[in-house]
Coordinates of C-alpha atoms and ligand atoms in Angstrom, one line a residue:
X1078 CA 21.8 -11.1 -27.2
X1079 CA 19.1 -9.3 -25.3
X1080 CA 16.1 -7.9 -27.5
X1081 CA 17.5 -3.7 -27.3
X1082 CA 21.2 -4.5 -28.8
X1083 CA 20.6 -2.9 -32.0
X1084 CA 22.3 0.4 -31.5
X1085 CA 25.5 -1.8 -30.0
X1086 CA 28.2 -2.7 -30.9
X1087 CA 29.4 -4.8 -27.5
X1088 CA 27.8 -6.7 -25.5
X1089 CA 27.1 -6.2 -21.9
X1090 CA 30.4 -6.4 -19.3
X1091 CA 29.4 -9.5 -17.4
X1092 CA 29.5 -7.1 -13.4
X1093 CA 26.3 -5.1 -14.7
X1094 CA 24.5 -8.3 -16.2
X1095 CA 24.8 -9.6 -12.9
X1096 CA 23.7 -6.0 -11.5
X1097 CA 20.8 -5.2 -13.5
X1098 CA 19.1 -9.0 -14.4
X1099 CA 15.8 -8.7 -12.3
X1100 CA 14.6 -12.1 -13.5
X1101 CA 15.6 -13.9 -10.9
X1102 CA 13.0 -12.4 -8.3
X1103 CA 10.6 -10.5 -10.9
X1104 CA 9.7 -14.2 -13.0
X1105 CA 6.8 -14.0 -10.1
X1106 CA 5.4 -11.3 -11.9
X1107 CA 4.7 -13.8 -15.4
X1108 CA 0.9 -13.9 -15.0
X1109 CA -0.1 -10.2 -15.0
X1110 CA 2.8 -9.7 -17.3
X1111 CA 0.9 -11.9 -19.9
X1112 CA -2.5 -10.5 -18.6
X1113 CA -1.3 -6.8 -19.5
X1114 CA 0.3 -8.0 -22.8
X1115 CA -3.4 -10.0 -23.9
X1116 CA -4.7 -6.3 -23.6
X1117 CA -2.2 -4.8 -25.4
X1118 CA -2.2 -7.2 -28.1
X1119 CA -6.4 -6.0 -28.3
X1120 CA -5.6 -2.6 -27.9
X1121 CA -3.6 -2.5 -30.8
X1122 CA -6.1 -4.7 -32.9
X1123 CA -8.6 -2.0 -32.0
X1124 CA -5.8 0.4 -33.5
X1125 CA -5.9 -1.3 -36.7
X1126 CA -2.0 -2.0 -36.1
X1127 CA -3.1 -6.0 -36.0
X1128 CA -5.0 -7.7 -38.1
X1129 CA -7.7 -10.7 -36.2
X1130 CA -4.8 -13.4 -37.2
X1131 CA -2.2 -11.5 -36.0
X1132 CA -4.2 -11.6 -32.8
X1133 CA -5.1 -14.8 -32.4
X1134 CA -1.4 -16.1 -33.3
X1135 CA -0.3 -13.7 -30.5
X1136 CA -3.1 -14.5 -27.9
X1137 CA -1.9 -18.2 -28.2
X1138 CA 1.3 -17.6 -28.0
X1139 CA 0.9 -16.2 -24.6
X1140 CA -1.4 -18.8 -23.5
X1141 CA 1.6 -21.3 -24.7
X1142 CA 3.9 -19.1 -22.4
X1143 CA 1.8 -18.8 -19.8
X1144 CA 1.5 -22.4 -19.4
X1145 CA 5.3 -23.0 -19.3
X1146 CA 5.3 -21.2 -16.5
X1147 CA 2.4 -22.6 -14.4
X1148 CA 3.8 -26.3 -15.4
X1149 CA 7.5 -24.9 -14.3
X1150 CA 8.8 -25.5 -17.9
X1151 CA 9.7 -22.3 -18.9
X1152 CA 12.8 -22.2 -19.8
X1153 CA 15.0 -19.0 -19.3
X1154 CA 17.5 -17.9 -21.8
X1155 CA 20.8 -16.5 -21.3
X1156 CA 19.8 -13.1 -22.5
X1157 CA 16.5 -12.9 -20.6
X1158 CA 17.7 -9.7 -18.6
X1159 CA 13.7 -9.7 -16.6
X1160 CA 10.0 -11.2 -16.9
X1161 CA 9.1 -9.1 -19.4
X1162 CA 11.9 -9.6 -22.1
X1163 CA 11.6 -13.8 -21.2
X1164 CA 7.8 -13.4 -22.3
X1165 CA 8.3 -11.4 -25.1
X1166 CA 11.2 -13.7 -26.9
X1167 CA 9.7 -16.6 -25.9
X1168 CA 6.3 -15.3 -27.6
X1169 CA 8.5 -14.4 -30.3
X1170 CA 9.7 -17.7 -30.5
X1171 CA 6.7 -19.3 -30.8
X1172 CA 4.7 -17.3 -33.0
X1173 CA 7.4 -16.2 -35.7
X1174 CA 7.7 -12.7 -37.1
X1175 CA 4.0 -11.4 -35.8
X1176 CA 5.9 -12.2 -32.5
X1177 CA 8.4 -8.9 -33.1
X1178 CA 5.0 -6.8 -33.1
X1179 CA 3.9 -7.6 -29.4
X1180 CA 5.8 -4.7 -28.3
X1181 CA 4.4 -2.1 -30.9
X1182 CA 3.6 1.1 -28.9
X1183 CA 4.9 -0.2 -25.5
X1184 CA 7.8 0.0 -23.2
X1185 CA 9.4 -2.0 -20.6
X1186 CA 8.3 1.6 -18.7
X1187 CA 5.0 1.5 -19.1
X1188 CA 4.4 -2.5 -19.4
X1189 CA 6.8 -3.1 -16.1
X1190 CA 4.3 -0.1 -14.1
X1191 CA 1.5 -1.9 -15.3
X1192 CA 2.0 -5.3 -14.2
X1193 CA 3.3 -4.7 -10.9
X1194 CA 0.1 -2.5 -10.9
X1195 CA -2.1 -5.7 -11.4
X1196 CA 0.2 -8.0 -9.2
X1197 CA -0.7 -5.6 -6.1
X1198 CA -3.8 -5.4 -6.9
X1199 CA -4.3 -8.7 -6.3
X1200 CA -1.7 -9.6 -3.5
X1201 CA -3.7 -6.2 -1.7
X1202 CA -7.0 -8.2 -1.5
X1203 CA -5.3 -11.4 -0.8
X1204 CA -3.2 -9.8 2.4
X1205 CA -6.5 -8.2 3.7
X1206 CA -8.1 -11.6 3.6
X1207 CA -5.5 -12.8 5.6
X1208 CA -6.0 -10.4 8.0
X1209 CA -10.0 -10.5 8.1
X1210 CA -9.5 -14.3 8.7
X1211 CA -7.3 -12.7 11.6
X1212 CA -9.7 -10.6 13.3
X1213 CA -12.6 -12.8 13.2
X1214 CA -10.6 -15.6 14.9
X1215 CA -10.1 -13.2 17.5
X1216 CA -13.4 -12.0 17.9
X1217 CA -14.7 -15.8 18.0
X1218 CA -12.4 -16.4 20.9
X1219 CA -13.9 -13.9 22.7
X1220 CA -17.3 -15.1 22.3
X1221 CA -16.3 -18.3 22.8
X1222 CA -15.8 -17.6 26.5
X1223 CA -17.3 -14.6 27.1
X1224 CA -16.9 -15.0 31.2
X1225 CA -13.1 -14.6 30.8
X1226 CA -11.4 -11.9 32.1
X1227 CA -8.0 -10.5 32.9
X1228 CA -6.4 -7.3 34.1
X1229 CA -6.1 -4.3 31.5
X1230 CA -2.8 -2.6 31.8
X1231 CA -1.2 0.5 31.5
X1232 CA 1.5 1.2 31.8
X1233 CA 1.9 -2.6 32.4
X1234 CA 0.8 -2.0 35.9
X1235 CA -2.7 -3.7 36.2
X1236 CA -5.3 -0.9 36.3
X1237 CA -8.8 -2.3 35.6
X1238 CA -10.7 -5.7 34.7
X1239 CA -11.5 -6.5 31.1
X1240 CA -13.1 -9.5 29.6
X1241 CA -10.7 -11.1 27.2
X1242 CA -13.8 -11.2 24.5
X1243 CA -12.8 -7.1 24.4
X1244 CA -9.5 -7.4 25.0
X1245 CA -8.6 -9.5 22.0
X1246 CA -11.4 -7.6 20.4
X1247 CA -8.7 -4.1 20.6
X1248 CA -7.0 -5.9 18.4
X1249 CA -9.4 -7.2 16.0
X1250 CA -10.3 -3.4 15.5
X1251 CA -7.1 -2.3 14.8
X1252 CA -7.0 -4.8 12.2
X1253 CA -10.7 -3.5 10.3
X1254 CA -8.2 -0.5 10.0
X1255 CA -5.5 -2.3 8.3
X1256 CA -7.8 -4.2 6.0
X1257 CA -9.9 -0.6 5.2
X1258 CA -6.4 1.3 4.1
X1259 CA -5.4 -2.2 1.8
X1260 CA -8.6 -1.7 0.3
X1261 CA -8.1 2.0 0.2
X1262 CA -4.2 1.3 -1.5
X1263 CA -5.8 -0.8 -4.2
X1264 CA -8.9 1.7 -4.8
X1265 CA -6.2 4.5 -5.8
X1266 CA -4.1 2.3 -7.7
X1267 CA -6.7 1.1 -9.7
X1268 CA -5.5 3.2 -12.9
X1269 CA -3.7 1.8 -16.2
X1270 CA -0.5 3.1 -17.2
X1271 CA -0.5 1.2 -20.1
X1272 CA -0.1 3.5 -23.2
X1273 CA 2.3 5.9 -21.8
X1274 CA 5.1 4.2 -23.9
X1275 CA 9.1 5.0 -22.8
X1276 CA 7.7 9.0 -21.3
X1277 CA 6.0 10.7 -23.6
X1278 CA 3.4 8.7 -25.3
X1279 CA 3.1 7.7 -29.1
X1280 CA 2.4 8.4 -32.4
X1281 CA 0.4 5.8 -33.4
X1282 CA -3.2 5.7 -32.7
X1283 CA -3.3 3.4 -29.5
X1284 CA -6.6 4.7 -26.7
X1285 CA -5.2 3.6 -23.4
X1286 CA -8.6 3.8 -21.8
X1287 CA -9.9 0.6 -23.9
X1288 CA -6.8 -1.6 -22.5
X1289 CA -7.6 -0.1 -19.0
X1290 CA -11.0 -1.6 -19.1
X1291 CA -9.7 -4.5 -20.5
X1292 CA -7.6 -4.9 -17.3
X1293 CA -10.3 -3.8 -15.0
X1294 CA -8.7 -0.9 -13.9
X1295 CA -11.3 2.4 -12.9
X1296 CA -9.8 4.3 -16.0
X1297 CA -5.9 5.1 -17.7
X1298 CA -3.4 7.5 -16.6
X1299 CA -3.1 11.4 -17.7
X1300 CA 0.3 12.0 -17.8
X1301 CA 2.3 9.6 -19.4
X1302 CA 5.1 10.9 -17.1
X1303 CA 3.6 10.4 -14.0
X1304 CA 2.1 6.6 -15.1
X1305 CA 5.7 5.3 -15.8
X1306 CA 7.3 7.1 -13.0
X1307 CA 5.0 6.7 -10.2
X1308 CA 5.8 4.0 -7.9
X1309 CA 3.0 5.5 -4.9
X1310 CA 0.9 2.6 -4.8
X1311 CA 4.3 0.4 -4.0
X1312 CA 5.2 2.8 -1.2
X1313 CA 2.0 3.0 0.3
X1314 CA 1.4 -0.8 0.0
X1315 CA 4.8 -1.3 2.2
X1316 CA 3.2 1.1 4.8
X1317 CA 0.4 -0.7 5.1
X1318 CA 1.9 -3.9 5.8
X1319 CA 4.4 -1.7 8.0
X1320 CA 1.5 -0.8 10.4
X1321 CA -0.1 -4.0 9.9
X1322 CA 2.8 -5.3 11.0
X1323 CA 3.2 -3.0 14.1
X1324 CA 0.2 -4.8 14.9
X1325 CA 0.8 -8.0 14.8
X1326 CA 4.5 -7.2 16.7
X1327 CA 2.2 -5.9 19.8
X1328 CA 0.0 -9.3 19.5
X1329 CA 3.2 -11.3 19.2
X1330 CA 4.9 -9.4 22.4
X1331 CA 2.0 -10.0 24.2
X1332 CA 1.3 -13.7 23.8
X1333 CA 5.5 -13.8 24.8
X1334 CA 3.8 -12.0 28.4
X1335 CA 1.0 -13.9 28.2
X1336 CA 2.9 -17.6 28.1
X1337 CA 5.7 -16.7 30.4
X1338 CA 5.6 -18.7 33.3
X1339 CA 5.3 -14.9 35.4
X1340 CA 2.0 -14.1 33.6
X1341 CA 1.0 -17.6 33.1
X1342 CA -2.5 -16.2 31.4
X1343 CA -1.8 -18.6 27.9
X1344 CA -0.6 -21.8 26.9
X1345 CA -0.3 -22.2 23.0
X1346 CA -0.8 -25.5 21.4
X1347 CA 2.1 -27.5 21.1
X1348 CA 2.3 -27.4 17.0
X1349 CA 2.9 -23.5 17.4
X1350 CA 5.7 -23.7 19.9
X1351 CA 8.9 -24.8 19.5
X1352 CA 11.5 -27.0 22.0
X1353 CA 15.4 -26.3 23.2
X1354 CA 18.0 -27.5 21.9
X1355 CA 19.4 -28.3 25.2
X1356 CA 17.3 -27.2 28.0
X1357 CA 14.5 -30.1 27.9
X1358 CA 11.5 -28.4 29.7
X1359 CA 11.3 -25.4 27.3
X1360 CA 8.5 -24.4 25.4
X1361 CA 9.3 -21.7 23.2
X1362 CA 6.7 -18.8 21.9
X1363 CA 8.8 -18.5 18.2
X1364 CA 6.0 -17.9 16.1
X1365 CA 5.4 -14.7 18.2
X1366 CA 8.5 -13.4 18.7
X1367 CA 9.1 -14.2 14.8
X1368 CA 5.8 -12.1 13.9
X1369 CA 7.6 -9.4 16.4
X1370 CA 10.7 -9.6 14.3
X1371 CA 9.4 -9.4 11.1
X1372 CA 8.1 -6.2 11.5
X1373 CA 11.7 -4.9 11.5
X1374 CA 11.9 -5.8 7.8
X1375 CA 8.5 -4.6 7.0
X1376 CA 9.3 -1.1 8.2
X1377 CA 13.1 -1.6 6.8
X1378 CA 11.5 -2.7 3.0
X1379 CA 9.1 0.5 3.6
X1380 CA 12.4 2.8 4.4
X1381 CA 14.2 1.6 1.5
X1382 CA 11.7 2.1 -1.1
X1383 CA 10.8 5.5 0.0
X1384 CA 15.0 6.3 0.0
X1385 CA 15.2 5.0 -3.5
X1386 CA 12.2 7.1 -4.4
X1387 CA 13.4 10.5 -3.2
X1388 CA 15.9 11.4 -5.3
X1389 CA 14.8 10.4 -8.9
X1390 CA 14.1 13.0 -11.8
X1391 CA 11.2 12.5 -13.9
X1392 CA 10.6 9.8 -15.5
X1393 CA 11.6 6.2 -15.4
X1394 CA 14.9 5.4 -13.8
X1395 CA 16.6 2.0 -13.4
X1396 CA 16.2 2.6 -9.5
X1397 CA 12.5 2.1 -10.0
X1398 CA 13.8 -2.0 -10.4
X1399 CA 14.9 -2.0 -7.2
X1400 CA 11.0 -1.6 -6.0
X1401 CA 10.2 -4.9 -6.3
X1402 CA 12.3 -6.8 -3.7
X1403 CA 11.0 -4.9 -1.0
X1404 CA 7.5 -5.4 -1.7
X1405 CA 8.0 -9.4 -2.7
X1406 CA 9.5 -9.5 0.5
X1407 CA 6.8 -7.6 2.6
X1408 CA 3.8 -9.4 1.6
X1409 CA 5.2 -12.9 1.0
X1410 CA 6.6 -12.7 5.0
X1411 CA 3.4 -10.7 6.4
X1412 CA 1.8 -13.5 4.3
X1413 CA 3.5 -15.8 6.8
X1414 CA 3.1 -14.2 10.0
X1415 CA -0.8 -13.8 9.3
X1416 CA -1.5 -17.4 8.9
X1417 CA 0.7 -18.9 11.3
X1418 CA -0.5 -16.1 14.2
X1419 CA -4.1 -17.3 13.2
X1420 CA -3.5 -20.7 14.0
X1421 CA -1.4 -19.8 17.1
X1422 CA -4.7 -18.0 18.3
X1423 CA -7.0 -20.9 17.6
X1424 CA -4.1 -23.5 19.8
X1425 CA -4.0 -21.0 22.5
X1426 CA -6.0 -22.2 25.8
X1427 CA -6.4 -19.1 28.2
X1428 CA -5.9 -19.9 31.5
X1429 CA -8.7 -18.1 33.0
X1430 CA -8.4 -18.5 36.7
X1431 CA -4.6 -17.9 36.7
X1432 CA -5.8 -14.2 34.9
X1433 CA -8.9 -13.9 36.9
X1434 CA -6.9 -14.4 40.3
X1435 CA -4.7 -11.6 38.9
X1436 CA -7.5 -9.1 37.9
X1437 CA -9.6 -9.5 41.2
X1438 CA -6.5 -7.9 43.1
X1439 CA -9.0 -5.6 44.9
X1440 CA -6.8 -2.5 44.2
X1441 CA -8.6 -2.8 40.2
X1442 CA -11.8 -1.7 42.2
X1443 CA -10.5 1.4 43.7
X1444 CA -11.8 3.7 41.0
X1445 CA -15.2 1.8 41.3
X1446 CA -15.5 3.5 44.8
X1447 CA -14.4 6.7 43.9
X1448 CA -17.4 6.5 41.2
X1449 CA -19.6 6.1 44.3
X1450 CA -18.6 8.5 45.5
X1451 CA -19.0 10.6 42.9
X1452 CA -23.0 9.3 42.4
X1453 CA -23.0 10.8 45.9
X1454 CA -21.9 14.1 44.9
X1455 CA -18.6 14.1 45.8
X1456 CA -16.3 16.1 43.2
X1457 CA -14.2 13.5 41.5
X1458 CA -10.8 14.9 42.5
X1459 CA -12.1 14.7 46.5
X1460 CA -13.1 11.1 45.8
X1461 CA -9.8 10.1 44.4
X1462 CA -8.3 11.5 47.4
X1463 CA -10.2 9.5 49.5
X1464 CA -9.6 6.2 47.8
X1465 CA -6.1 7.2 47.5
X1466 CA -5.8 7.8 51.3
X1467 CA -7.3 4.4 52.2
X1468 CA -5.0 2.5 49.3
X1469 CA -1.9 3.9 50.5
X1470 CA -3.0 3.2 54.0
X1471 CA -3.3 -0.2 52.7
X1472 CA 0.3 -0.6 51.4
X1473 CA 1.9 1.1 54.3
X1474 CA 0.0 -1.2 57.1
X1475 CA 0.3 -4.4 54.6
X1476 CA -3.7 -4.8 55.7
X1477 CA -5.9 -5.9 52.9
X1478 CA -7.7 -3.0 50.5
X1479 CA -11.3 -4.1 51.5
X1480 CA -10.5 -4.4 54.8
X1481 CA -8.9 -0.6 55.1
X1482 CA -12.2 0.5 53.1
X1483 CA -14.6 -1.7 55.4
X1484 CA -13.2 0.3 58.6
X1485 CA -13.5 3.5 56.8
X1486 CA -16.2 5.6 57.8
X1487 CA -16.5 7.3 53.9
X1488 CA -15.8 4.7 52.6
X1489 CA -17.3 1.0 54.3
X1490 CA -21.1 1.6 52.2
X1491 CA -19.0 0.6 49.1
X1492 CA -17.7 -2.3 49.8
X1493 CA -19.9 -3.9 47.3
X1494 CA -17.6 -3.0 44.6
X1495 CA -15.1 -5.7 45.4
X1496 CA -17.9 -8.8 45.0
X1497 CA -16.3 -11.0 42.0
X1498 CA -17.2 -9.4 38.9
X1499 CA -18.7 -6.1 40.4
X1500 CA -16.6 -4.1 38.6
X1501 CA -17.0 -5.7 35.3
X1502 CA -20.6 -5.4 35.8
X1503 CA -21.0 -1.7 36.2
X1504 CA -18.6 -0.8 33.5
X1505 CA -21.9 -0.3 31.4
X1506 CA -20.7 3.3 29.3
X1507 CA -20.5 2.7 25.7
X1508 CA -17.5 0.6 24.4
X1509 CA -16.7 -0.3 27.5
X1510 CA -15.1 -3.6 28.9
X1511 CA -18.3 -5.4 31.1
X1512 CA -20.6 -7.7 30.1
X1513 CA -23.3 -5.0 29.6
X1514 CA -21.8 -3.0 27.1
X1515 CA -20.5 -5.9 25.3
X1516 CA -23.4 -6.8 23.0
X1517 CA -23.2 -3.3 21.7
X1518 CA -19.6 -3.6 20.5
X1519 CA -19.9 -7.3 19.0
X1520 CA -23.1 -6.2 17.2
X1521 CA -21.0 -3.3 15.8
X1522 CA -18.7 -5.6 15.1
X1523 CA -20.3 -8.5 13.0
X1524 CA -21.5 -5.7 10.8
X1525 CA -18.4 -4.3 9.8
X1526 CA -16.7 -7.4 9.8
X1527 CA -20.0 -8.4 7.2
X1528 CA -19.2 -4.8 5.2
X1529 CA -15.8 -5.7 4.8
X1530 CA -16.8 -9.5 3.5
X1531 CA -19.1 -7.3 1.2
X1532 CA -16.1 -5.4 0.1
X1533 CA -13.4 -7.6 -0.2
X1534 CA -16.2 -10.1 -2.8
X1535 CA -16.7 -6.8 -4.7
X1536 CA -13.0 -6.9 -5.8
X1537 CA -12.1 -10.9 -5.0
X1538 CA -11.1 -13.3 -7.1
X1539 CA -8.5 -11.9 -10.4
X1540 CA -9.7 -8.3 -11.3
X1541 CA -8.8 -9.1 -14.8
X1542 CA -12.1 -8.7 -16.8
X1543 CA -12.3 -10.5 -19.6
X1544 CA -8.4 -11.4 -19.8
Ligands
LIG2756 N1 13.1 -4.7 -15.0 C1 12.9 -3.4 -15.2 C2 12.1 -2.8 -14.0 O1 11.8 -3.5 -13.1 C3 12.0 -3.2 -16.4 C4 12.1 -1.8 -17.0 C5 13.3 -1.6 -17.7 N2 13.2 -0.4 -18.5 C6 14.3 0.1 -19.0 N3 14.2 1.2 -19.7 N4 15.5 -0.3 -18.8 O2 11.9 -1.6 -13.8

């Protein structure tokens, strides 16, 4: 018999049991279920609606509970529709009739908001660990070897040298962003819905901001309506992994490129790659075209929270249930991808003259001498004329670029630009890819790589004060 039955008089057809149970994927939620129940359980002695025994009987009761579940004892009854009613009869259980007052001035609506509330908080900071861990192996390859280089593309075509040191840094950048809007997501959650009951509140004398602080939450909710109802922080959690996980799909497509025998510029270690079943030489890029692939369900979980979301009058609705798949999903598999791409970056061995050779093709140096030119005075569209001129020249006769330039009157002074690593070297404008403007940028870096250390200690570790 589940723990609402008393206006019943049947029990539940067995096709919606087996609809509605969310134990089966919400039991993950058991720790910051008990968490927000230990500061209910004080919120309501500081209401005078415990007494200090009641309290303590309660308080170890949920520490009995909670250690079922970390020793993988618990044992789920038949009528345990979710996490929430498993704790609360098995609480009841244990500590007799002062068990039937845990849920005094709460509902499932505003206990369920706030423990997946506290669960994201935490998974938030954990994810954009992950990624930090991420973006600084990146950066240390680059400094690593900070002679590499390879072509930058647009386009795909191969437009201008880059040191790998910035290229991988591109990424690492776009992954400060990722970490800054997780940190961002869990600033704005950061408020207690605890206290906002079924919709509308209560009658009896409970202050919602004393459980809040509890719980280490900034402060509680206004509107009771809008704290059980409001599933934004969910929503924009699964964007942030969606994005996140646009990222790491363009890092996984490119280390596919990047090991393919026609680029050739990467070999990854052989615990990150995978064999053939039947063709024996293979050596397979999985992990990357799985971090590729997984982004399709991170965008997918993202789509099909913000569907269920759309249509739902105020308050709580069952469809709010269905929020917690999705997100389990998104950070348990972005989880995944994070770690093994890490380590798929530290196996990786560049192969720097294979991506040298293809980035001192002399045509990458014909903007370099239409930059002379310009230093000259020439206006900038003439110059690219001029260079233009002498690189189709080049193509039509199938003579070599410097050699069209060298019998160019205009243009044979500059054929300094295509020495090896002339045009890295003068790339010297801010943020740019040479080794002259590079201290800049990893100076930049290391200090908001160190700011987002500082940030992610400031709200490390369980956020759960005193609980
Ligand atoms: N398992 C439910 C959920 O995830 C708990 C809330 C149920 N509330 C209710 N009124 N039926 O949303």
């Amino acid at each position: 018999m589940t723990l609402w039955h008393g206006r019943f008089e049947s029990s539940m057809a067995n096709s919606l049991w087996e609809l509605s149970e969310s134990y089966p994927f919400d039991h993950v939620l058991y720790h910051h279920d008990i968490v927000g129940s230990r500061a209910h359980v004080q919120g309501l002695l500081a209401a005078g609606l415990l007494t200090s025994d009641e309290v303590r009987v309660l308080l170890g009761a949920l520490d009995d509970v909670e250690s079922e579940f970390d020793r993988g004892v618990f044992v789920r009854a038949g009528s345990d529709e979710d996490i929430h009613m498993a704790i609360e009869r098995r609480v009841t259980e244990l500590a007799g009739s002062t068990g039937a007052k845990l849920h005094t001035a709460r509902s499932r609506n505003d206990q369920v908001a706030t423990t997946v509330r506290l669960w994201v908080r935490d998974a938030l900071v954990d994810v954009a660990e992950r990624v930090l861990a991420l973006a600084e192996t990146l950066f240390a390859i680059g400094e690593r070897d900070p002679d590499y280089y390879l072509p930058g593309y647009t386009h795909l075509q191969r437009a201008q040298p880059v040191l790998l040191a910035h290229h991988l840094g591109a990424h690492a950048w776009a992954l400060t962003r990722d970490i800054d809007r997780l940190l961002e997501t869990r600033r704005r959650l950061n408020v207690s819905p605890l206290g906002a009951g079924a919709v509308a509140g209560t009658s009896l004398p409970i202050d919602p901001g004393t459980t809040a602080a509890l719980m280490g939450f900034d402060r509680a909710f206004a509107n009771s309506m809008d704290a059980v109802s409001d599933r934004d922080f969910v929503a924009e959690t699964l964007f942030d992994i969606a994005l996140l996980g646009v990222h790491l799909s363009r890092m996984g497509e490119e280390l596919v490129l990047w090991t393919s025998a026609e680029f050739g510029f990467a070999t990854l270690g052989d615990a990150f790659t995978t064999g053939s079943s039947m063709l024996p030489q293979k050596k397979n890029s999985d992990v990357a075209e799985l971090a590729r692939a997984k982004t399709g369900r991170f965008i997918g979980n993202l789509t099909s929270l913000l569907v269920v979301l759309k249509g739902l009058p105020l308050a709580y609705n069952r469809d709010l249930q269905e929020d917690k798949e999705p997100l389990f999903d998104s950070v348990r598999n972005v989880t995944l991808v994070l770690d093994a791409l890490r380590g798929t970056y530290q196996s990786m061995s560049f192969n720097s003259e294979v991506a040298a050779r293809a980035a001192d093709d002399p045509y990458l140096a014909a903007i370099d001498i239409a930059e002379r030119l310009v230093e000259t005075g020439v206006p900038f569209r003439d110059a690219h004329e001029l260079v233009g001129a002498a690189v189709g020249e080049s193509i039509r006769t199938g003579r070599p670029f410097p050699d069209v330039v060298a019998e160019s009157p205009a243009l044979a002074q500059f054929g300094g630009v295509f020495a090896r690593h002339e045009t890295l070297q003068s790339r010297r404008s801010r943020g740019a890819s040479g080794p002259v403007a590079w201290p800049t940028q990893a100076e930049t870096w290391h200090r908001v790589a160190a700011d987002l250390h500082r940030r992610l200690r400031e709200v490390g570790g369980r956020a759960e004060g005193q609980l």
